[in-house]
Amino acid sequence: MKIKQILNNNALLLSKGSNEVVAVSNGIGFKRKVGDFVDESEVDKIFVLDTHELVEHFSYLLNKVPQKHIAVVFEIVAHAESILGRKMNDYIYLALIDHLDYAIRRYRDGVAVRSPLSWEVKHLYKVEFEIGLFGLNVINTKLDLEMDEEEAVMIGLHFVNTQSDDKNMQQTLRATGMIQDILNIVKYQFKIELDESSINYMRFVTHLKFFVQRVLEYEEPNEMVVNELHNLMKNLYRDAYNCVQSIALYLFENFNRKITQDEEVYLMIHINRVTQREV
């Protein structure tokens, strides 16, 4: 790999075949010059991003952002990988470094920002929120700051977003808002509060996450197949069926989406479980 640009002592922009990559390793840029070759064995982490624009933006951040801020992001991502049990896409590093750089400048300017989805992240994405709390503690401890819990929410949202290949935060925010709206419909229809610590609640929320993803990736079905189980469930769980009709109306009026009878059946099953065991 050949050096195209020395970003700092710990980061290089390299050409690898026809691709541009960013290489990070402690001291890798020291006493190097453009045109030198670098062996992969010298590199701790190679970032491969989708477009030249993303590579340029990441290179700019690595050149501009203090090394201790970058080290904090690496620690947060490593913790997230251990908790979630999977490797993060390279994009998360760019997103978090960019976010942290802006958040610190905003904090020092005394500008407080509250996420409109603070409650939803804390209750619907508890693992990701815990990662955010870990990140908040690392930021405050290692960078001598006193950021509040809202920063944990925003960090958590970035890891919620990694569940989709789309890398579209707006899609994540939209999906999270839809889940909360559906939960509110259930609570209003049955006039109860849901036990967020119950297994049935957690199962329901998990189902809603995938359900909403399917709704957002919607394709009009060729035909609405009549489901015999749907007729049985409709008669057996009348209250759950009525609630599903309210959810279907919400989705159609707000997103112009229809749901199939198969989807209605699964929603009825989960709604019946989550409401019948509540007191």
Short mmCIF file of C-alpha atoms in Angstrom, two decimals:
data_model
loop_
_atom_site.label_atom_id
_atom_site.label_comp_id
_atom_site.label_asym_id
_atom_site.label_seq_id
_atom_site.Cartn_x
_atom_site.Cartn_y
_atom_site.Cartn_z
CA MET A 1 0.00 0.00 0.00
CA LYS A 2 1.34 3.42 -0.94
CA ILE A 3 0.98 6.59 1.16
CA LYS A 4 -1.15 9.25 -0.54
CA GLN A 5 -1.38 11.59 2.45
CA ILE A 6 -0.04 11.71 6.00
CA LEU A 7 -3.01 12.70 8.17
CA ASN A 8 -1.11 12.72 11.46
CA ASN A 9 1.41 10.58 13.33
CA ASN A 10 -1.20 7.86 13.78
CA ALA A 11 -3.19 7.91 10.53
CA LEU A 12 -2.44 7.63 6.81
CA LEU A 13 -4.44 7.83 3.61
CA LEU A 14 -3.26 4.93 1.42
CA SER A 15 -3.87 3.61 -2.06
CA LYS A 16 -4.59 -0.10 -2.05
CA GLY A 17 -4.95 -1.28 -5.63
CA SER A 18 -7.62 0.94 -7.14
CA ASN A 19 -9.09 1.83 -3.73
CA GLU A 20 -8.37 4.48 -1.15
CA VAL A 21 -8.21 3.32 2.47
CA VAL A 22 -7.45 4.96 5.78
CA ALA A 23 -4.91 3.22 8.01
CA VAL A 24 -4.64 3.84 11.74
CA SER A 25 -1.83 2.67 14.01
CA ASN A 26 0.14 4.27 16.81
CA GLY A 27 3.09 6.21 15.32
CA ILE A 28 2.56 4.90 11.78
CA GLY A 29 2.96 8.38 10.22
CA PHE A 30 6.14 9.28 12.09
CA LYS A 31 9.07 9.97 9.73
CA ARG A 32 7.06 8.78 6.73
CA LYS A 33 6.57 10.65 3.47
CA VAL A 34 4.11 10.55 0.60
CA GLY A 35 4.95 7.73 -1.81
CA ASP A 36 6.37 5.39 0.84
CA PHE A 37 5.00 1.88 1.00
CA VAL A 38 3.29 0.48 4.10
CA ASP A 39 2.85 -3.20 4.86
CA GLU A 40 -0.50 -4.38 6.28
CA SER A 41 1.33 -5.94 9.22
CA GLU A 42 2.22 -2.40 10.40
CA VAL A 43 -1.43 -1.34 10.60
CA ASP A 44 -3.80 -1.82 13.53
CA LYS A 45 -6.98 -0.86 11.66
CA ILE A 46 -7.80 -0.27 7.98
CA PHE A 47 -10.98 1.63 7.12
CA VAL A 48 -12.66 0.92 3.82
CA LEU A 49 -15.47 3.38 3.06
CA ASP A 50 -17.98 3.35 0.22
CA THR A 51 -17.13 6.54 -1.63
CA HIS A 52 -14.24 8.90 -2.22
CA GLU A 53 -16.25 11.63 -0.46
CA LEU A 54 -16.54 9.54 2.73
CA VAL A 55 -12.84 8.73 2.63
CA GLU A 56 -12.04 12.44 2.25
CA HIS A 57 -14.34 13.40 5.10
CA PHE A 58 -12.89 10.70 7.38
CA SER A 59 -9.35 11.82 6.46
CA TYR A 60 -10.28 15.41 7.28
CA LEU A 61 -11.65 14.38 10.69
CA LEU A 62 -8.59 12.30 11.57
CA ASN A 63 -6.39 15.25 10.64
CA LYS A 64 -8.45 17.82 12.57
CA VAL A 65 -9.86 16.04 15.63
CA PRO A 66 -7.56 15.61 18.68
CA GLN A 67 -6.11 12.13 19.01
CA LYS A 68 -7.56 11.67 22.51
CA HIS A 69 -11.06 12.19 21.10
CA ILE A 70 -10.43 9.53 18.46
CA ALA A 71 -9.12 7.15 21.13
CA VAL A 72 -12.37 7.63 23.08
CA VAL A 73 -14.40 6.64 20.01
CA PHE A 74 -12.29 3.51 19.51
CA GLU A 75 -12.90 2.54 23.14
CA ILE A 76 -16.66 3.04 22.80
CA VAL A 77 -16.84 0.98 19.60
CA ALA A 78 -14.74 -1.83 21.13
CA HIS A 79 -17.11 -1.94 24.11
CA ALA A 80 -20.15 -1.99 21.80
CA GLU A 81 -18.72 -4.89 19.79
CA SER A 82 -18.18 -6.91 22.97
CA ILE A 83 -21.74 -6.20 24.18
CA LEU A 84 -23.52 -6.70 20.85
CA GLY A 85 -21.37 -9.66 19.83
CA ARG A 86 -20.62 -8.42 16.31
CA LYS A 87 -18.13 -6.30 14.41
CA MET A 88 -19.19 -2.75 13.65
CA ASN A 89 -19.19 -1.34 10.13
CA ASP A 90 -16.34 1.12 9.50
CA TYR A 91 -18.93 3.85 9.03
CA ILE A 92 -19.66 3.93 12.80
CA TYR A 93 -16.17 5.32 13.48
CA LEU A 94 -16.68 8.19 11.05
CA ALA A 95 -20.16 8.90 12.41
CA LEU A 96 -19.06 8.89 16.07
CA ILE A 97 -15.91 10.96 15.54
CA ASP A 98 -17.94 13.50 13.60
CA HIS A 99 -20.67 13.48 16.25
CA LEU A 100 -18.26 13.79 19.18
CA ASP A 101 -16.35 16.65 17.56
CA TYR A 102 -19.58 18.61 17.08
CA ALA A 103 -20.98 17.65 20.51
CA ILE A 104 -17.87 18.93 22.31
CA ARG A 105 -17.94 22.23 20.44
CA ARG A 106 -21.66 22.55 21.20
CA TYR A 107 -21.01 21.74 24.89
CA ARG A 108 -18.27 24.35 25.18
CA ASP A 109 -20.55 26.93 23.58
CA GLY A 110 -23.16 26.17 26.23
CA VAL A 111 -25.71 24.85 23.73
CA ALA A 112 -27.85 22.08 25.23
CA VAL A 113 -29.70 19.79 22.84
CA ARG A 114 -32.40 17.29 23.81
CA SER A 115 -33.23 14.39 21.50
CA PRO A 116 -36.94 14.19 20.65
CA LEU A 117 -36.62 10.41 21.00
CA SER A 118 -34.95 10.34 24.41
CA TRP A 119 -37.71 8.31 26.08
CA GLU A 120 -37.97 5.90 23.18
CA VAL A 121 -34.24 5.13 23.08
CA LYS A 122 -34.10 4.51 26.83
CA HIS A 123 -37.09 2.15 26.75
CA LEU A 124 -37.00 0.52 23.32
CA TYR A 125 -33.22 0.18 22.81
CA LYS A 126 -31.96 -0.53 26.32
CA VAL A 127 -28.75 -2.29 25.27
CA GLU A 128 -27.78 0.53 22.91
CA PHE A 129 -28.63 3.08 25.60
CA GLU A 130 -26.36 1.24 28.05
CA ILE A 131 -23.59 1.49 25.45
CA GLY A 132 -24.35 5.21 25.27
CA LEU A 133 -24.04 5.49 29.06
CA PHE A 134 -20.67 3.71 28.89
CA GLY A 135 -19.58 6.12 26.17
CA LEU A 136 -20.77 9.11 28.19
CA ASN A 137 -18.72 7.98 31.16
CA VAL A 138 -15.60 7.50 28.99
CA ILE A 139 -16.07 10.94 27.41
CA ASN A 140 -16.58 12.74 30.71
CA THR A 141 -13.76 10.90 32.49
CA LYS A 142 -11.08 10.99 29.80
CA LEU A 143 -11.90 14.39 28.30
CA ASP A 144 -12.69 16.09 31.63
CA LEU A 145 -16.22 17.10 30.61
CA GLU A 146 -19.62 17.03 32.29
CA MET A 147 -21.99 16.13 29.47
CA ASP A 148 -25.46 15.01 30.55
CA GLU A 149 -27.47 11.87 29.81
CA GLU A 150 -28.78 13.24 26.53
CA GLU A 151 -25.36 12.56 25.05
CA ALA A 152 -25.78 8.88 25.99
CA VAL A 153 -29.07 8.87 24.09
CA MET A 154 -27.42 10.29 20.98
CA ILE A 155 -24.52 7.82 21.14
CA GLY A 156 -27.01 4.97 21.62
CA LEU A 157 -28.91 6.06 18.50
CA HIS A 158 -25.78 5.61 16.40
CA PHE A 159 -25.62 1.96 17.49
CA VAL A 160 -29.34 1.48 16.89
CA ASN A 161 -28.61 2.71 13.39
CA THR A 162 -25.94 0.03 12.80
CA GLN A 163 -28.70 -2.62 12.78
CA SER A 164 -29.56 -1.43 9.28
CA ASP A 165 -27.23 -1.46 6.28
CA ASP A 166 -28.94 1.74 5.17
CA LYS A 167 -26.81 3.95 7.42
CA ASN A 168 -29.72 6.39 7.36
CA MET A 169 -30.31 8.00 10.75
CA GLN A 170 -33.55 9.55 9.53
CA GLN A 171 -34.86 6.05 8.83
CA THR A 172 -33.91 5.00 12.36
CA LEU A 173 -35.62 8.02 13.89
CA ARG A 174 -38.72 7.43 11.80
CA ALA A 175 -38.88 3.74 12.74
CA THR A 176 -38.41 4.50 16.44
CA GLY A 177 -41.20 7.08 16.34
CA MET A 178 -43.50 4.58 14.60
CA ILE A 179 -42.84 1.93 17.27
CA GLN A 180 -43.71 4.39 20.01
CA ASP A 181 -46.90 5.44 18.20
CA ILE A 182 -48.00 1.80 17.91
CA LEU A 183 -47.30 1.19 21.61
CA ASN A 184 -49.37 4.27 22.43
CA ILE A 185 -52.24 2.95 20.30
CA VAL A 186 -52.20 -0.32 22.26
CA LYS A 187 -52.08 1.49 25.62
CA TYR A 188 -54.91 3.83 24.61
CA GLN A 189 -57.09 1.08 23.14
CA PHE A 190 -56.79 -1.14 26.21
CA LYS A 191 -56.51 1.76 28.71
CA ILE A 192 -53.54 0.18 30.47
CA GLU A 193 -49.86 0.80 31.12
CA LEU A 194 -47.58 -1.92 29.75
CA ASP A 195 -45.06 -3.66 31.98
CA GLU A 196 -41.80 -2.79 30.24
CA SER A 197 -39.90 -5.37 32.28
CA SER A 198 -42.07 -8.29 31.15
CA ILE A 199 -40.95 -10.91 28.66
CA ASN A 200 -44.12 -10.36 26.62
CA TYR A 201 -43.37 -6.64 26.32
CA MET A 202 -39.83 -7.32 25.15
CA ARG A 203 -41.08 -9.87 22.62
CA PHE A 204 -43.67 -7.40 21.36
CA VAL A 205 -41.12 -4.61 20.94
CA THR A 206 -38.74 -6.97 19.13
CA HIS A 207 -41.55 -7.95 16.76
CA LEU A 208 -42.41 -4.28 16.21
CA LYS A 209 -38.82 -3.45 15.26
CA PHE A 210 -38.89 -5.99 12.43
CA PHE A 211 -42.50 -5.17 11.55
CA VAL A 212 -41.73 -1.47 11.17
CA GLN A 213 -38.64 -2.24 9.10
CA ARG A 214 -40.83 -4.27 6.73
CA VAL A 215 -43.38 -1.46 6.60
CA LEU A 216 -40.69 1.09 5.69
CA GLU A 217 -39.32 -1.22 2.99
CA TYR A 218 -42.89 -1.74 1.79
CA GLU A 219 -43.88 -3.17 -1.57
CA GLU A 220 -47.56 -3.33 -2.55
CA PRO A 221 -48.63 -7.01 -2.40
CA ASN A 222 -50.04 -8.42 -5.61
CA GLU A 223 -53.07 -9.70 -3.76
CA MET A 224 -54.33 -9.82 -0.20
CA VAL A 225 -54.44 -13.56 0.47
CA VAL A 226 -57.29 -14.67 2.75
CA ASN A 227 -55.83 -16.28 5.83
CA GLU A 228 -58.06 -18.77 7.65
CA LEU A 229 -56.07 -18.26 10.81
CA HIS A 230 -56.82 -14.54 10.52
CA ASN A 231 -60.57 -15.23 10.66
CA LEU A 232 -60.12 -17.47 13.69
CA MET A 233 -57.95 -14.91 15.52
CA LYS A 234 -60.33 -12.11 14.61
CA ASN A 235 -63.20 -13.90 16.36
CA LEU A 236 -61.13 -15.24 19.23
CA TYR A 237 -59.32 -12.01 20.13
CA ARG A 238 -61.79 -9.30 19.20
CA ASP A 239 -60.14 -6.55 21.28
CA ALA A 240 -56.70 -7.30 19.80
CA TYR A 241 -58.23 -7.33 16.31
CA ASN A 242 -59.82 -3.91 16.86
CA CYS A 243 -56.48 -2.60 18.10
CA VAL A 244 -54.74 -3.94 14.98
CA GLN A 245 -57.29 -2.14 12.82
CA SER A 246 -56.38 1.11 14.61
CA ILE A 247 -52.69 0.41 13.91
CA ALA A 248 -53.49 -0.37 10.25
CA LEU A 249 -55.41 2.91 9.97
CA TYR A 250 -52.50 4.82 11.53
CA LEU A 251 -50.04 3.29 9.03
CA PHE A 252 -52.30 3.97 6.05
CA GLU A 253 -53.16 7.55 7.00
CA ASN A 254 -49.61 8.55 7.94
CA PHE A 255 -47.45 6.45 5.61
CA ASN A 256 -49.86 5.19 2.93
CA ARG A 257 -48.97 1.62 3.90
CA LYS A 258 -51.23 -1.43 4.02
CA ILE A 259 -50.47 -4.52 6.07
CA THR A 260 -51.28 -8.09 5.12
CA GLN A 261 -53.50 -10.49 7.04
CA ASP A 262 -50.38 -12.45 7.99
CA GLU A 263 -48.97 -9.32 9.65
CA GLU A 264 -52.30 -8.71 11.37
CA VAL A 265 -52.27 -12.24 12.79
CA TYR A 266 -48.82 -11.80 14.36
CA LEU A 267 -49.78 -8.40 15.75
CA MET A 268 -52.95 -9.87 17.28
CA ILE A 269 -50.96 -12.66 18.94
CA HIS A 270 -48.45 -10.24 20.47
CA ILE A 271 -51.04 -7.67 21.49
CA ASN A 272 -53.16 -10.33 23.17
CA ARG A 273 -50.12 -11.60 25.11
CA VAL A 274 -48.84 -8.21 26.17
CA THR A 275 -52.25 -6.91 27.31
CA GLN A 276 -53.84 -9.99 28.90
CA ARG A 277 -50.98 -10.40 31.37
CA GLU A 278 -51.02 -6.80 32.48
CA VAL A 279 -52.90 -5.75 35.59
#
